Every structure is written in C-alpha cells, then in structure tokens.
Coordinates of C-alpha atoms and ligand atoms in Angstrom, one line a residue:
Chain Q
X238 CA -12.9 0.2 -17.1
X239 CA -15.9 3.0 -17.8
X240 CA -15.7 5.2 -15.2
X241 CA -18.5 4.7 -13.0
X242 CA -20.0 7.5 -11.1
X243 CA -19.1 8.3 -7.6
X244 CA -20.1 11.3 -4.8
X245 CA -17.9 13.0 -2.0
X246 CA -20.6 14.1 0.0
X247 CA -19.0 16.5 2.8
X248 CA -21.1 15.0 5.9
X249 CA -22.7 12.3 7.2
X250 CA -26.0 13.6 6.6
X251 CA -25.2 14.1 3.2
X252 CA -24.3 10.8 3.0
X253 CA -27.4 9.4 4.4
X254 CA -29.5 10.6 1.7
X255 CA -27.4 9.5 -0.8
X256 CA -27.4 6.5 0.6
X257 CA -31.3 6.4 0.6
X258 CA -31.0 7.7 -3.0
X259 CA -29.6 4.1 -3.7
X260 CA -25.8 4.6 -3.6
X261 CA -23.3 2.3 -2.4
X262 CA -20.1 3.3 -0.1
X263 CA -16.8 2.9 -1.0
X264 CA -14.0 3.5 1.4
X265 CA -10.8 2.6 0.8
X266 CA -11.6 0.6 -2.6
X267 CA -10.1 -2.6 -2.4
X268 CA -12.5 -4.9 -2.2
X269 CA -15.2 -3.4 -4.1
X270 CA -13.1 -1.6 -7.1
X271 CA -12.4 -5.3 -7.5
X272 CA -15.4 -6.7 -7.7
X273 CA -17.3 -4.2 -9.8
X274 CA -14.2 -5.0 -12.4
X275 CA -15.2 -8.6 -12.6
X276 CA -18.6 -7.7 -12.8
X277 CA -20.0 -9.1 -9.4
X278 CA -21.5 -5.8 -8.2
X279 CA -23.3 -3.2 -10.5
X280 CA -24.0 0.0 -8.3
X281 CA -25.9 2.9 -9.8
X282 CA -23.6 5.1 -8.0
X283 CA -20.6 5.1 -5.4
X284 CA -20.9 7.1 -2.5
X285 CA -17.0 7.9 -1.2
X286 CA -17.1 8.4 2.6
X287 CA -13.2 6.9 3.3
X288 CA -12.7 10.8 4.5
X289 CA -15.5 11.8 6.0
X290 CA -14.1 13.0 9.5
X291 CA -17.1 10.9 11.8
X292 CA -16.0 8.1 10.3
X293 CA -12.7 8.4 11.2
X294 CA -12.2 9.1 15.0
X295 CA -11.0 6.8 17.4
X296 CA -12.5 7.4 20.7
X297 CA -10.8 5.6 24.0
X298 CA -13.4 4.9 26.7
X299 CA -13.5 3.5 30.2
X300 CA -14.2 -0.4 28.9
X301 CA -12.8 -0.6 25.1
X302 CA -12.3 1.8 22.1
X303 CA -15.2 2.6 19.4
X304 CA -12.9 3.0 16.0
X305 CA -14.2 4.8 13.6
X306 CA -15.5 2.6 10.2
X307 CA -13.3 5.0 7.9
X308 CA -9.9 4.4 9.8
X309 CA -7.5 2.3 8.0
X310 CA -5.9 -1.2 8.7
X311 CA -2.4 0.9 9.0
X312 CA -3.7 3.8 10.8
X313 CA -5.2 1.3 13.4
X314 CA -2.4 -0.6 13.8
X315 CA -0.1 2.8 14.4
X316 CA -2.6 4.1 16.7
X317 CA -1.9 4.5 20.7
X318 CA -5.5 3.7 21.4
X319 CA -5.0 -0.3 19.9
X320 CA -2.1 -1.1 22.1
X321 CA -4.1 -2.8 25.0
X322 CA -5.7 -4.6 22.1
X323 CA -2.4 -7.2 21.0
X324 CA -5.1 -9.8 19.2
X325 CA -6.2 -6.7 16.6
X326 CA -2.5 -5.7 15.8
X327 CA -1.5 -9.7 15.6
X328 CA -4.8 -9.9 13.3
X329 CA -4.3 -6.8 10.9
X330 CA -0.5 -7.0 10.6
X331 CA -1.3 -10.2 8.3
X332 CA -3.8 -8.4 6.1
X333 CA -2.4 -7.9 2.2
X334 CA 0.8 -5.9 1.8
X335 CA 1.5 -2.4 3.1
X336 CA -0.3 -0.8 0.3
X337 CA -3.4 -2.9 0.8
X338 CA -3.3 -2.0 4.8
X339 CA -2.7 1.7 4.0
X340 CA -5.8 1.9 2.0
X341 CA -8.2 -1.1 2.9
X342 CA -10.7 0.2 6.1
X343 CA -11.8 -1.8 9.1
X344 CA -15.1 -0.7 7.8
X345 CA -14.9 -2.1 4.4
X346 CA -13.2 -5.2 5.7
X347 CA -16.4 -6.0 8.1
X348 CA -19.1 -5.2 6.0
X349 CA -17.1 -7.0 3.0
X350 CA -17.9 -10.2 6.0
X351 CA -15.6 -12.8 4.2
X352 CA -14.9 -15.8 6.1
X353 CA -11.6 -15.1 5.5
X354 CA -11.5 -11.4 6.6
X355 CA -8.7 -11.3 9.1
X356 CA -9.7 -8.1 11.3
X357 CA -12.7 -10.0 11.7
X358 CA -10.9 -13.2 13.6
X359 CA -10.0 -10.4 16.1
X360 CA -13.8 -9.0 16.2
X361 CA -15.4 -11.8 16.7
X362 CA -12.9 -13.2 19.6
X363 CA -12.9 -9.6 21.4
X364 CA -17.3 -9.6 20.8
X365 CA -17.2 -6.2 18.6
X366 CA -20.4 -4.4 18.6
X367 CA -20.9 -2.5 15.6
X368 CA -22.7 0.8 15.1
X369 CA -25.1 1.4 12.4
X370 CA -26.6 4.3 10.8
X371 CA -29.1 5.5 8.7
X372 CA -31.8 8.3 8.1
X373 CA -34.2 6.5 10.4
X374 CA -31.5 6.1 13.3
X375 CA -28.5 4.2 15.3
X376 CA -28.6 0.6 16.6
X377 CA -25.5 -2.0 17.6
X378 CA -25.4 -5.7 16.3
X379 CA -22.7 -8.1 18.2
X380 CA -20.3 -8.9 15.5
X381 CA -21.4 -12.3 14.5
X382 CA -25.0 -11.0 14.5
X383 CA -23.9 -8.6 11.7
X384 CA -22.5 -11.2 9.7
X385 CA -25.2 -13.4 8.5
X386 CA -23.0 -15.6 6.0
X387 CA -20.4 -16.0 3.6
X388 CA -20.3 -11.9 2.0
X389 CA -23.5 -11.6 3.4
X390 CA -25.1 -8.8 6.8
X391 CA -27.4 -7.3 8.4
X392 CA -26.8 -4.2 6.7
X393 CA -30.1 -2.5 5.7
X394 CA -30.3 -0.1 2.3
X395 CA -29.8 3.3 3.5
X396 CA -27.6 2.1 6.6
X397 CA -23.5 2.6 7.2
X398 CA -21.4 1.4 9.7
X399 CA -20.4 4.1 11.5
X400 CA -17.5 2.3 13.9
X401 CA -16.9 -0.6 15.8
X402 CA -16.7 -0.8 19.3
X403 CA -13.8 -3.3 20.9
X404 CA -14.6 -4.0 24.7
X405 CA -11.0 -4.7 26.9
X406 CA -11.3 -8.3 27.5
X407 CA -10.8 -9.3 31.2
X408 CA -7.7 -9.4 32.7
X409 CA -4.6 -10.2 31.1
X410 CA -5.1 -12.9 28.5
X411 CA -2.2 -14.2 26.1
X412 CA -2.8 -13.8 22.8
X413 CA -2.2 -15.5 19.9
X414 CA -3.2 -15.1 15.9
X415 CA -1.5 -17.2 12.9
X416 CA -2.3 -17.3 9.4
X417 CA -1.9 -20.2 7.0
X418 CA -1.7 -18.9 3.0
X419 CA -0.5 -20.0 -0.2
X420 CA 1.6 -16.8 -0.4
X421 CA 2.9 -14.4 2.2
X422 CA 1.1 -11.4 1.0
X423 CA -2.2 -10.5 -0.7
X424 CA -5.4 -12.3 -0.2
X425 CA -7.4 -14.8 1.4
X426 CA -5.6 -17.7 4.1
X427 CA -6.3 -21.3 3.9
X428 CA -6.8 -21.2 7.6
X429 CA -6.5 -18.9 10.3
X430 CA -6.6 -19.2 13.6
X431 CA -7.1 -16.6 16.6
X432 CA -7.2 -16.9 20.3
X433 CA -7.8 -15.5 23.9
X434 CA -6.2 -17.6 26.5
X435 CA -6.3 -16.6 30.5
X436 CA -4.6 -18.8 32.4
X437 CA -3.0 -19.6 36.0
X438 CA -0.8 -21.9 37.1
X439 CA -0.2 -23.8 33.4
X440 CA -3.8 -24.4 33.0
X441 CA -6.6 -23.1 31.2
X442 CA -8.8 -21.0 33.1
X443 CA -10.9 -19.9 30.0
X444 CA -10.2 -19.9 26.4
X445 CA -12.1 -18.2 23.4
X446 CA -10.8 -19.2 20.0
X447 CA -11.8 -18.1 16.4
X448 CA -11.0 -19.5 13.1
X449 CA -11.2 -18.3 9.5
X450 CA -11.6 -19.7 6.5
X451 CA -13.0 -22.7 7.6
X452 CA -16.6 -22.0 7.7
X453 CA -19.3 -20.0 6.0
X454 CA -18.1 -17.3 8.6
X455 CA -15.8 -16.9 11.3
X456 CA -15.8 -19.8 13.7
X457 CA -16.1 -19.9 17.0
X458 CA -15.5 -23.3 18.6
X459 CA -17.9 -23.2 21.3
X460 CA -17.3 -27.0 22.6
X461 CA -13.3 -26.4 22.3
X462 CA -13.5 -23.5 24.1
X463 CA -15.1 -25.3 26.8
X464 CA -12.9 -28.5 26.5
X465 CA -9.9 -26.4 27.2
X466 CA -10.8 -25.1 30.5
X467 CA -8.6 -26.9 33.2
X468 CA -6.3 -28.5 30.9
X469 CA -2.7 -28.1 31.1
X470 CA -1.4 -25.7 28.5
X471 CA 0.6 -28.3 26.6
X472 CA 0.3 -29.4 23.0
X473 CA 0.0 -33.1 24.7
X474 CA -2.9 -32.6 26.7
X475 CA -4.9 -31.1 23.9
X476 CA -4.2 -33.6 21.3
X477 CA -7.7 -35.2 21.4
X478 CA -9.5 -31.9 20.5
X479 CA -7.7 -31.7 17.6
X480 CA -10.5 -34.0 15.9
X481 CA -13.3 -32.3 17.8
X482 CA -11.9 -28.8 16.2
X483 CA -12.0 -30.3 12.6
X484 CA -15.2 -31.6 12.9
X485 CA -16.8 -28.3 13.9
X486 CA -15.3 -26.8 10.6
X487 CA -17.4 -26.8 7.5
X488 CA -14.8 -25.8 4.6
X489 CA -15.4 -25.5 1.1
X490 CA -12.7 -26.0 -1.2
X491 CA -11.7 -23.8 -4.0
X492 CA -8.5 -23.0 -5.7
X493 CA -6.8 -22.4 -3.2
X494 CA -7.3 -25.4 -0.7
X495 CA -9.4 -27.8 -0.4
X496 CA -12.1 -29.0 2.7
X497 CA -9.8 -31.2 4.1
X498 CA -6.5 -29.7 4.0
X499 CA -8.2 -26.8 5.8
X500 CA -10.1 -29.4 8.5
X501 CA -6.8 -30.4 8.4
X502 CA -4.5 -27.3 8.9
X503 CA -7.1 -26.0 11.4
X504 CA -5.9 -29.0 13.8
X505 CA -2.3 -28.8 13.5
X506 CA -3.0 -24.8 14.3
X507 CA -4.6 -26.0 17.5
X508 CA -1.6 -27.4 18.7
X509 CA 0.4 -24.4 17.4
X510 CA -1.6 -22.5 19.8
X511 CA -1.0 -24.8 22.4
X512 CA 2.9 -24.6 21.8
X513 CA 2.7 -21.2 21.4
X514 CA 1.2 -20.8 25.1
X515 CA 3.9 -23.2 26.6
X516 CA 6.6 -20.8 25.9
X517 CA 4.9 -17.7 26.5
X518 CA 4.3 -19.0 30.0
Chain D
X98 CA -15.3 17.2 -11.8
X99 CA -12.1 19.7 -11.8
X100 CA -9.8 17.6 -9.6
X101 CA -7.4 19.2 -8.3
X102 CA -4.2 17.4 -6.4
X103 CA -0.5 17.1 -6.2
X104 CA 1.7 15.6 -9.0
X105 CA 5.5 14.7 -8.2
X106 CA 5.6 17.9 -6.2
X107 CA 3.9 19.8 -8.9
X108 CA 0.2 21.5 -8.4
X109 CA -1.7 20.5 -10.7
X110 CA -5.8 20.8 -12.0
X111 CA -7.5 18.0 -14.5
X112 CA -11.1 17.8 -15.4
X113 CA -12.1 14.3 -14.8
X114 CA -14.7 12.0 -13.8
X115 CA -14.5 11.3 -10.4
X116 CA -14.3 7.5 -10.9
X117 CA -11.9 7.2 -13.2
X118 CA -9.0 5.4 -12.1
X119 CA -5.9 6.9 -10.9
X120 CA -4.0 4.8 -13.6
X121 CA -6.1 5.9 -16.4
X122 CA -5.6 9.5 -15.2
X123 CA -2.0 9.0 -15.0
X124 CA -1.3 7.5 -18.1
X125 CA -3.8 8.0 -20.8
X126 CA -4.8 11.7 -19.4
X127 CA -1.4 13.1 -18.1
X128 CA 0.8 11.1 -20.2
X129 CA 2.7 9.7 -17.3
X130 CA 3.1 6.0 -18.8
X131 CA 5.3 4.6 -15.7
X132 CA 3.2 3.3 -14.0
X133 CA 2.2 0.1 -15.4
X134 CA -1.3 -1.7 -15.0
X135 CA -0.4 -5.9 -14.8
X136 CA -3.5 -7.3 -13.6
X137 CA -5.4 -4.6 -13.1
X138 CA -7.0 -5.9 -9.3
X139 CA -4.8 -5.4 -6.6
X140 CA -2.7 -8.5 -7.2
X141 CA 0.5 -7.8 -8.7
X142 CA 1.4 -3.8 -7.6
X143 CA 3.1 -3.0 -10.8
X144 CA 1.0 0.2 -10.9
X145 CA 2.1 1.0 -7.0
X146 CA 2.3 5.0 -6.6
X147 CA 2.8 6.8 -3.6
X148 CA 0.1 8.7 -2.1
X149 CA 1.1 10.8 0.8
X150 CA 3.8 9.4 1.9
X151 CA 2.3 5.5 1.4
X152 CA 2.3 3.0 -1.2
X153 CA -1.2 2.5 -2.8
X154 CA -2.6 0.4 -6.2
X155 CA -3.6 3.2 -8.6
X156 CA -5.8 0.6 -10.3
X157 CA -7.8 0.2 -7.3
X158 CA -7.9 4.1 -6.9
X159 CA -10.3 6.7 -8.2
X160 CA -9.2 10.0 -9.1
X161 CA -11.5 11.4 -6.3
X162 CA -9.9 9.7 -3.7
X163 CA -6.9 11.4 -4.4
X164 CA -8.2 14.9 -4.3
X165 CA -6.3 17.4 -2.7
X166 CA -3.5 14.4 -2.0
X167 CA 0.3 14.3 -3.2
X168 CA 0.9 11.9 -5.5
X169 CA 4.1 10.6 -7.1
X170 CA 4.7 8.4 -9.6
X171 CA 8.5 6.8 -11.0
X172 CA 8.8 9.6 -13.1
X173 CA 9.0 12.2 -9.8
X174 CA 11.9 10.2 -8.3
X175 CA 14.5 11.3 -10.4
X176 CA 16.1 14.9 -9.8
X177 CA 17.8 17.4 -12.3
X178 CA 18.3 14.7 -14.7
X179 CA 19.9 12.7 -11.9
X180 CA 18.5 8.5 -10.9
X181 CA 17.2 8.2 -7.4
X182 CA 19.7 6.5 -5.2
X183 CA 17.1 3.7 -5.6
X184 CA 17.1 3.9 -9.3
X185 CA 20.7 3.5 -9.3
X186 CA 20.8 1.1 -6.6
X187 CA 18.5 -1.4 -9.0
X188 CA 20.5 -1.1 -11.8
X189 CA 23.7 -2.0 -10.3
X190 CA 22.2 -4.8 -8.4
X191 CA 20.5 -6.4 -11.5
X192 CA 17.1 -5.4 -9.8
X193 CA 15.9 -5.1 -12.8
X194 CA 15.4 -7.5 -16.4
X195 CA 12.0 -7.0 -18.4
X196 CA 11.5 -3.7 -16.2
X197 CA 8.0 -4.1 -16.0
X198 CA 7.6 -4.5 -12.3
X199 CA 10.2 -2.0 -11.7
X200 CA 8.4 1.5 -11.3
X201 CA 6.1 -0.4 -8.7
X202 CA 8.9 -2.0 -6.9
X203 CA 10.8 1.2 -7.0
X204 CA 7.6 3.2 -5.2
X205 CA 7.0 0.6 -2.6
X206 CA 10.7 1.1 -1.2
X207 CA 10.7 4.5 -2.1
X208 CA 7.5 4.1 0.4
X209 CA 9.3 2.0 2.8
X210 CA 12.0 4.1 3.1
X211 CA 10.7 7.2 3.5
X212 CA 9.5 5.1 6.8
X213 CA 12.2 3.1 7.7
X214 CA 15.3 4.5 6.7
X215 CA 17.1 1.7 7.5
X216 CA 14.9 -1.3 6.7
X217 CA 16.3 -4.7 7.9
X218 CA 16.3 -7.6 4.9
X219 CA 12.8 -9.0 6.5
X220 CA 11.3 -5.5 6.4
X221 CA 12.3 -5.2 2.6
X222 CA 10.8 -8.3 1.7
X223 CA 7.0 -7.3 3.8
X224 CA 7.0 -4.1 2.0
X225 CA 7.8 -5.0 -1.5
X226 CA 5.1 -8.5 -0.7
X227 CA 2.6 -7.2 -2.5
X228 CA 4.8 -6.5 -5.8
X229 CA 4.8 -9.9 -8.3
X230 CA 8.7 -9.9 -10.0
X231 CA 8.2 -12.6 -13.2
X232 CA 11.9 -12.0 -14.0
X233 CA 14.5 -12.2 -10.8
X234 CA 13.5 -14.0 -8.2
X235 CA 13.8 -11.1 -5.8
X236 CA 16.9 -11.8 -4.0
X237 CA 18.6 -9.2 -6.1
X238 CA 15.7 -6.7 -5.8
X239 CA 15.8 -6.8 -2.0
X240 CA 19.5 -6.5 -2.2
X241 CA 18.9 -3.4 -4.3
X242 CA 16.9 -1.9 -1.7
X243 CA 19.3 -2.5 0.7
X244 CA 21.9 -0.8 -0.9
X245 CA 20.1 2.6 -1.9
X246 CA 18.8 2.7 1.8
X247 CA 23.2 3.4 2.7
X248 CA 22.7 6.1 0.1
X249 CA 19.6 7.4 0.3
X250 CA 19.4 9.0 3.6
X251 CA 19.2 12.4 3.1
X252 CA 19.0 12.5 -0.7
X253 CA 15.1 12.5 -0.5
X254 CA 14.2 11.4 2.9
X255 CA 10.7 13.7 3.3
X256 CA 9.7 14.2 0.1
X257 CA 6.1 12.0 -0.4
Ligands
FAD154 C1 -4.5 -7.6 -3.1 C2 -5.5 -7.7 -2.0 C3 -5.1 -8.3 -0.8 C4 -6.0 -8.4 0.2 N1 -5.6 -9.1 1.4 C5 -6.5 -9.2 2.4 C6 -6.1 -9.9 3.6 O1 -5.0 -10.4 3.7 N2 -7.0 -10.0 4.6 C7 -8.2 -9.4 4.5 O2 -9.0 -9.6 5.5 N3 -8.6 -8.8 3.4 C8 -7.8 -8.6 2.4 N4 -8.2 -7.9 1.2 C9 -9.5 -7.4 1.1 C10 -9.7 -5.9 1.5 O3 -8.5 -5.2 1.3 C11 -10.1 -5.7 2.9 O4 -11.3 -6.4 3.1 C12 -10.3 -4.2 3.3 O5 -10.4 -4.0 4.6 C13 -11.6 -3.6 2.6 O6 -11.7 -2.2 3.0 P1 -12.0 -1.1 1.9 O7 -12.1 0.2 2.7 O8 -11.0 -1.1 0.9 O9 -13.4 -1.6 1.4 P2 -14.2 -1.0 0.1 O10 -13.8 -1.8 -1.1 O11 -14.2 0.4 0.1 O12 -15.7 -1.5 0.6 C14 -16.0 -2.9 0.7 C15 -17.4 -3.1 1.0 O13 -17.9 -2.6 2.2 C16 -18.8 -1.5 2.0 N5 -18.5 -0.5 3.0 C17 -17.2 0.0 3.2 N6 -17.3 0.8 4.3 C18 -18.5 0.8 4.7 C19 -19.2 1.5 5.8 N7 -18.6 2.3 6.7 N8 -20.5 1.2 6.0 C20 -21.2 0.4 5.2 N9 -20.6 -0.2 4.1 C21 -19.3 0.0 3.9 C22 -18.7 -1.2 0.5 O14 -19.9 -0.7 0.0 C23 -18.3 -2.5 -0.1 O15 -19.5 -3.3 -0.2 C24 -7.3 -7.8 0.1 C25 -7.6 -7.1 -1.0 C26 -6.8 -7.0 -2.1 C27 -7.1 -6.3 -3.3
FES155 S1 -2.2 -3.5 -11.9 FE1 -2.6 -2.7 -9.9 S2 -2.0 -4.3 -8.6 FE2 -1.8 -5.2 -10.6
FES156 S1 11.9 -7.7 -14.1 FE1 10.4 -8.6 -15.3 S2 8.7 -8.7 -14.0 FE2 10.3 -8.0 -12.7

C-alpha cells in the first residue's frame, strides 16, 4: 500500500483547521486503514487525532459520563467511570478480538455508524448524546439523530466528535446484550440484540430494546417495547411478539446471512432475553 | 518524518513517511521479517505485534501512531540466544506446523500474559480469537499457552 499522507496535529485547534483544509480523522485505524486498502475511501490526507489529550478524558458527572471520542473500546471497558454502565461493558466486550478493542475507538466505531457497530446497540438503548465540533462551534445530536443510515451521519466537513455523553438510566434496570456471528471473534454479527428491562414483581414495568444488524441502522422496537410493559417476564408470555419483532426488522442479506435467517435469529433472541430475565430475577 | 520509537527494548530513529505501515516499516525498512502480513485487513493477526504492553495488527497501523511507543515484535522475545518460555512452550506442544501464524499467535499470548499471568483455557482462546491457525486446529496452540504461562512467570513478566 503507497503510503498515504497523514498529520499529528498537537491540539484540537490544530486539528480543526486541518480538518477545514479537507483532511479526514483517523483514530485508532481499523475501520478506515481498511477501507482505504480496498479502495472505498480516497482521502487527500489523514488527520491522526487517536492521542490528542481532549479527546481522550472521561469525565463522571452528576447524571451520566461524557467519554472522550479518542478513548478506546479496552480502555472503556477497564475504566471505573463505566461500571454503573453494565449494557456498555456487555456491548464492547463482544467487539473484535483484544487487539481490535485495544486499538478500535468509541469515536471511530460511531461515526463508522454500521448497523452492526456493537457500542452503538449500547448508545442507542442508553440515548447517547454526542458532541460535535468544528471551527464554527459545538452542538449535541441524540445518537440516532447522528446516524442517518447504513455508514452514513450527520457529520459536517470540518466537524469531529469530540465525546459521547451516556446518561444513567433510571433506577436499577437488568441488562442484557447477546451477539449472534458466524465466528466468535472479528467482525460484523448476524444479529444482535440489547436490552434495558426495569421490572417489579415478575413483570415488565418498562422495557427498551435495540437490535443490530437487522436494519439499515440500529433498531429500536418501539411497538415491542410497548407490548412488553405489564407482561410477565417469561419466555411464554412473550411468544406472540416474537412475529411483531421480525416484522419491524428490514435485513439485507449478504454473505454472511441472509434477511430471513436474521428476521429469524432476531425472534429467537427475544425469547433469549426473556429467559435471560427469568433467572436473573 | 524522523520517527522515533521503541524497538524490542532498543531506541531507535527511522526516517519514514508517517503513513506507512508498521509492517512495511518492520520488514522491508528494518529488516525484521517476523512478522508476517496474511491478509493484510485486520482479519487473520498473523502480523500481531505488541505495542505497549497490547496486542495490535501492524497492517492496520501507521508508523505515526506508534511514535514515541514500545514496540516488540517475535524477534524481541527471545533472550541471550535463549526461546521465550512461550517459544519453547509451542514447540513442545506441536503449536506450531507451517509456522506462518506463529509470530502472531506467539505476541497475542505474549500480550495476554503479560496481563493475566495465569490465563484460564477460555481466556486463552478470547485472546488468541483474532489469530486464524490454517494448520492445527488450535487445541494444541491453546495448550501451548497454557503451559508457558507455568513457566513464564517471572521470566519476562513486565517487559512490553
Ligand atoms: C478485524 C476487525 C474486527 C472488527 N470487529 C468489530 C466488532 O466486532 N464490532 C464492531 O462494532 N466493530 C468491529 N470492527 C470495526 C472497528 O474496529 C470499530 O468500528 C472501531 O471502533 C473503529 O474505531 P477506530 O478508532 O479504529 O476508527 P478509525 O478507523 O480510526 O475511523 C473510522 C471512521 O471514523 C472517523 N472518525 C474516527 N474518530 C472520529 C472522531 N472523533 N470524529 C469524527 N470522525 C472520526 C474516521 O474518519 C473514519 O471515517 C472490527 C474491525 C476489524 C478490522
Ligand atoms: S495481516 Fe494483519 S491481520 Fe492479517
Ligand atoms: S501453523 Fe500453519 S497457519 Fe498455523
């Protein structure tokens, strides 16, 4: 591969105007090393900024923690600040192998927005804000206002993501993240699914749920969600939405899976959810 | 750019572009030809280094990301003419038969143990998951690493 040409500014200013100059970041690498080898991406120029220190703070506050864009999926997951966020852990422990979470950012794995991106199950179920940049300013997009499709976001030229912020969720929900692949390790899952459950008594009080994979982006089930509330947590008494849940996916197929195994494995993860629950309880 | 950065414990300075990759520096410009490139994308980890203290793809690296970093490669893991307990460890377990995966098998455990000294069998098999093995089937790779982690404590425990 010709080398191709790549900047260390030392700040974020610096990086700004590079940025305005037409560069593109790169972080830790591994997603867009990639595809500029295969020749899907053609930058003029890279712009490093995986160590550029106000990208990489984690800062605790009174209702969530704002990570820093630059922080790794490893350094996350070994950080004190994530422990009152289980569903993050649950969702970046699945991502690659240990060399791919040691040098793959949350950063790059948000603005990368593929429906299979597996911090991004976890974002969209905790309602991440993230924080943009750029020469001309700061604004926050909800996640799923950020992603706009399939490797596709709001992202303006000249803009980074500076962090993320992750609100605490209410109360003490259970949570609950699995991961359907061809392989154990490295890339992309046939299905994933994510969830937030509160509940009292063995029944739903409020549910939020998030899948990946089986949609242009991550999906959130809106009439599941709202189905579960009041029911029993039981694999039994959910049975019937299992159809509902596959019909609000909208898969493609590729080489890995296609549409309806997905539809399909997204179901049976339903009730794994639901199983899950029953013995957590 | 003059990059300058750690090499198997060594200093040392290399004029370079800044986005070349770590495996290109390694082998074609510092002659260090253990690390092997499979695939070239992340897939298979044969060209696995460690880069303080972690395991990382030196195809998906560029030499600027490593500035100012230790690196080491296969060829650091042996001492005064003497295999790594690791090393050792592969051979006797038949870890190893066309050898190409090896110096990226042997850098993720060398990762993993510098770590978790004592690895249990599942933890083995998560931190070697993102090296591809045509040849053994693995059982006697993980085996391997079990073994060397009996004899390695202390032998090289902090070194990155
Ligand atoms: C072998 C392999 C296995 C993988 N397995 C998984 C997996 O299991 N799950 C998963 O979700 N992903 C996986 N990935 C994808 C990838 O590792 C992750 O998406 C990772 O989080 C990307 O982060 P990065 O820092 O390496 O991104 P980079 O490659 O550095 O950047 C990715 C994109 O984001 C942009 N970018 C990066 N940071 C910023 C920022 N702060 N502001 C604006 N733009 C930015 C870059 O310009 C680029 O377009 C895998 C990749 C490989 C090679
Ligand atoms: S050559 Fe780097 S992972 Fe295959
Ligand atoms: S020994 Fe041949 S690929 Fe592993």
């Amino acid at each position: 591969m010709r080398p191709i040409p790549v900047v260390k500014p030392k700040d974020l200013a610096e990086t700004l105007r590079y940025l305005e100059e037409g560069g593109k970041p790169i972080a830790g690498g591994t997603d867009i090393l990639v595809a500029i080898r295969k020749g899907l991406e053609k930058p003029p120029f890279l712009v490093y900024i995986g160590e550029l220190s106000e990208l990489r703070v984690l800062e605790e506050k009174e209702e969530g923690i704002e990570v820093g864009a630059a922080l790794t999926h490893l350094e996350l997951l070994s950080h004190r600040g994530t422990e009152r966020l289980p569903i993050l852990r649950q969702a970046l422990r699945t991502i690659g192998s240990p060399a791919i979470r040691a040098t793959g950012t949350i950063g790059g794995n948000v603005v990368t927005a593929s429906p299979a991106g597996d911090s991004l199950v976890a974002l969209y179920l905790l309602e991440a804000q993230v924080r943009l940049v750029s020469q001309a300013g700061e604004r926050m997009l909800p996640i799923h206002e950020f992603i706009t499709g399939p490797r596709k976001t709001a992202l303006k030229s000249g803009e980074i993501v500076r962090s993320i912020f992750l609100p605490y969720p209410e109360g003490e929900p259970l949570s609950f993240f699995r991961k359907v692949g061809r392989r154990r390790a490295l890339v992309i899952a046939v299905a994933s699914l994510g969830a937030l459950v509160w509940s009292k008594n063995g029944r739903v009080e409020k549910a939020r749920l998030a899948l990946g994979s089986v949609a242009p982006t991550i999906l959130r089930p809106r009439e599941v969600e709202e189905a579960l509330v009041g029911r029993p947590v039981s694999p039994e008494a959910w049975e019937d939405l299992v159809p509902v849940l596959s019909a609000a996916t909208n898969p493609i197929s590729d080489l890995r899976a296609s549409a309806e195994y997905r539809r399909k494995v997204a179901g049976r993860l339903l009730l794994a959810l639901a199983q899950t629950l029953q013995t957590m309880a | 750019m003059l990059l300058r950065f750690r090499l198997n414990g060594r200093p040392v300075e290399v004029e370079t572009p800044p986005g070349r990759r770590l495996l290109d520096l390694l082998r074609q410009d510092l002659g260090l030809i253990g690390t092997k490139e499979g695939c070239g994308e992340g897939e298979c980890g044969a060209c696995t280094v460690v880069v303080d203290g972690k395991p990382r793809l030196s195809c998906l690296t560029l030499a600027i990301q490593v500035e100012g970093k230790d690196v080491l490669t296969v060829e650091g893991l042996a001492q005064g003419g003497k295999n790594h307990p690791l090393q050792e460890a592969f051979i006797e377990a038949a870890g190893v038969q066309c050898g190409f995966c090896t110096p990226g098998l042997l850098m993720a455990a060398y990762a993993l143990l510098l770590h978790r000294p004592n690895p249990t069998k599942e933890e083995v098999r998560e931190w070697l998951s993102g090296n591809l093995c045509r040849c053994t089937g693995y059982e006697q790779i993980v085996e391997a690493v079990m073994q060397a982690a009996q004899k390695f404590k202390g032998i090289g425990g902090g070194r990155a």
